Each structure stands twice: as C-alpha cells, then as structure tokens.
Amino acid sequence: MAREKLNGSGAFVWSVSIDKETHSMIKKLAKETGVNNQSAVVRMAIRELYRKILG
C-alpha cells in the first residue's frame, strides 16, 4: 500500500481511495486551517489521531 519515495528523503507514497464525504472533510479542514495542501491536512489529522489514541 505504501512505497518509499525514490529520492531518498525517507518519505513514503501512499495510494488510497476515499469517499466523497471524506474528501469534503479534508477540503473543509484545509480551508479552516488555512493549509492549501490537502496532503498536509491528512498528515496533520493522522498525527492528531495518533496523539489522542497512543499519546
């Protein structure tokens, strides 16, 4: 599901499918936070969820 980027940055590339509702949520979060990068919004949300569950 994920593969490491070929540029040696240590980052991974994910390919996932999301439904319209989730996509809408990401867009709304991006707008509310002022973050114009939807991938960054997803990373922020995952980190927050991680902190809440395992933090």
PDB file of C-alpha atoms in Angstrom:
ATOM      1  CA  MET A   1       0.000   0.000   0.000  1.00  0.00           C
ATOM      2  CA  ALA A   2       2.917   2.359   0.611  1.00  0.00           C
ATOM      3  CA  ARG A   3       6.262   2.616  -1.086  1.00  0.00           C
ATOM      4  CA  GLU A   4       9.288   4.682  -0.204  1.00  0.00           C
ATOM      5  CA  LYS A   5       9.960   7.669  -2.458  1.00  0.00           C
ATOM      6  CA  LEU A   6      12.841   7.138  -4.829  1.00  0.00           C
ATOM      7  CA  ASN A   7      14.548  10.426  -3.911  1.00  0.00           C
ATOM      8  CA  GLY A   8      15.928   9.064  -0.648  1.00  0.00           C
ATOM      9  CA  SER A   9      14.018  11.540   1.513  1.00  0.00           C
ATOM     10  CA  GLY A  10      12.667   8.818   3.801  1.00  0.00           C
ATOM     11  CA  ALA A  11       9.104   9.770   2.851  1.00  0.00           C
ATOM     12  CA  PHE A  12       6.542   7.251   1.661  1.00  0.00           C
ATOM     13  CA  VAL A  13       3.967   7.476  -1.106  1.00  0.00           C
ATOM     14  CA  TRP A  14       0.504   6.113  -0.321  1.00  0.00           C
ATOM     15  CA  SER A  15      -2.269   5.334  -2.736  1.00  0.00           C
ATOM     16  CA  VAL A  16      -5.707   5.177  -1.130  1.00  0.00           C
ATOM     17  CA  SER A  17      -9.284   5.659  -2.213  1.00  0.00           C
ATOM     18  CA  ILE A  18     -11.585   7.894  -0.204  1.00  0.00           C
ATOM     19  CA  ASP A  19     -15.277   8.604  -0.476  1.00  0.00           C
ATOM     20  CA  LYS A  20     -16.847  11.981  -1.284  1.00  0.00           C
ATOM     21  CA  GLU A  21     -17.699  12.677   2.354  1.00  0.00           C
ATOM     22  CA  THR A  22     -14.106  12.180   3.477  1.00  0.00           C
ATOM     23  CA  HIS A  23     -12.819  14.298   0.598  1.00  0.00           C
ATOM     24  CA  SER A  24     -15.233  17.045   1.589  1.00  0.00           C
ATOM     25  CA  MET A  25     -13.995  16.861   5.190  1.00  0.00           C
ATOM     26  CA  ILE A  26     -10.385  17.217   4.048  1.00  0.00           C
ATOM     27  CA  LYS A  27     -11.271  20.244   1.929  1.00  0.00           C
ATOM     28  CA  LYS A  28     -13.143  21.876   4.824  1.00  0.00           C
ATOM     29  CA  LEU A  29     -10.260  21.244   7.220  1.00  0.00           C
ATOM     30  CA  ALA A  30      -7.839  22.733   4.703  1.00  0.00           C
ATOM     31  CA  LYS A  31      -9.989  25.838   4.362  1.00  0.00           C
ATOM     32  CA  GLU A  32     -10.495  26.266   8.118  1.00  0.00           C
ATOM     33  CA  THR A  33      -6.808  25.815   8.933  1.00  0.00           C
ATOM     34  CA  GLY A  34      -5.560  27.892   6.015  1.00  0.00           C
ATOM     35  CA  VAL A  35      -3.443  24.992   4.781  1.00  0.00           C
ATOM     36  CA  ASN A  36      -3.605  24.864   0.991  1.00  0.00           C
ATOM     37  CA  ASN A  37      -2.097  21.385   0.781  1.00  0.00           C
ATOM     38  CA  GLN A  38      -4.670  18.635   1.291  1.00  0.00           C
ATOM     39  CA  SER A  39      -1.965  16.015   1.816  1.00  0.00           C
ATOM     40  CA  ALA A  40      -0.609  18.114   4.675  1.00  0.00           C
ATOM     41  CA  VAL A  41      -4.101  18.269   6.193  1.00  0.00           C
ATOM     42  CA  VAL A  42      -4.333  14.481   6.098  1.00  0.00           C
ATOM     43  CA  ARG A  43      -0.897  14.167   7.750  1.00  0.00           C
ATOM     44  CA  MET A  44      -1.948  16.632  10.459  1.00  0.00           C
ATOM     45  CA  ALA A  45      -5.164  14.706  11.109  1.00  0.00           C
ATOM     46  CA  ILE A  46      -3.358  11.383  11.348  1.00  0.00           C
ATOM     47  CA  ARG A  47      -0.823  12.821  13.791  1.00  0.00           C
ATOM     48  CA  GLU A  48      -3.612  14.264  15.954  1.00  0.00           C
ATOM     49  CA  LEU A  49      -5.458  10.946  15.967  1.00  0.00           C
ATOM     50  CA  TYR A  50      -2.230   9.141  16.864  1.00  0.00           C
ATOM     51  CA  ARG A  51      -1.639  11.510  19.811  1.00  0.00           C
ATOM     52  CA  LYS A  52      -5.203  11.038  21.039  1.00  0.00           C
ATOM     53  CA  ILE A  53      -5.066   7.253  20.890  1.00  0.00           C
ATOM     54  CA  LEU A  54      -1.464   6.446  21.718  1.00  0.00           C
ATOM     55  CA  GLY A  55      -0.098   9.733  23.046  1.00  0.00           C
TER      56      GLY A  55
END
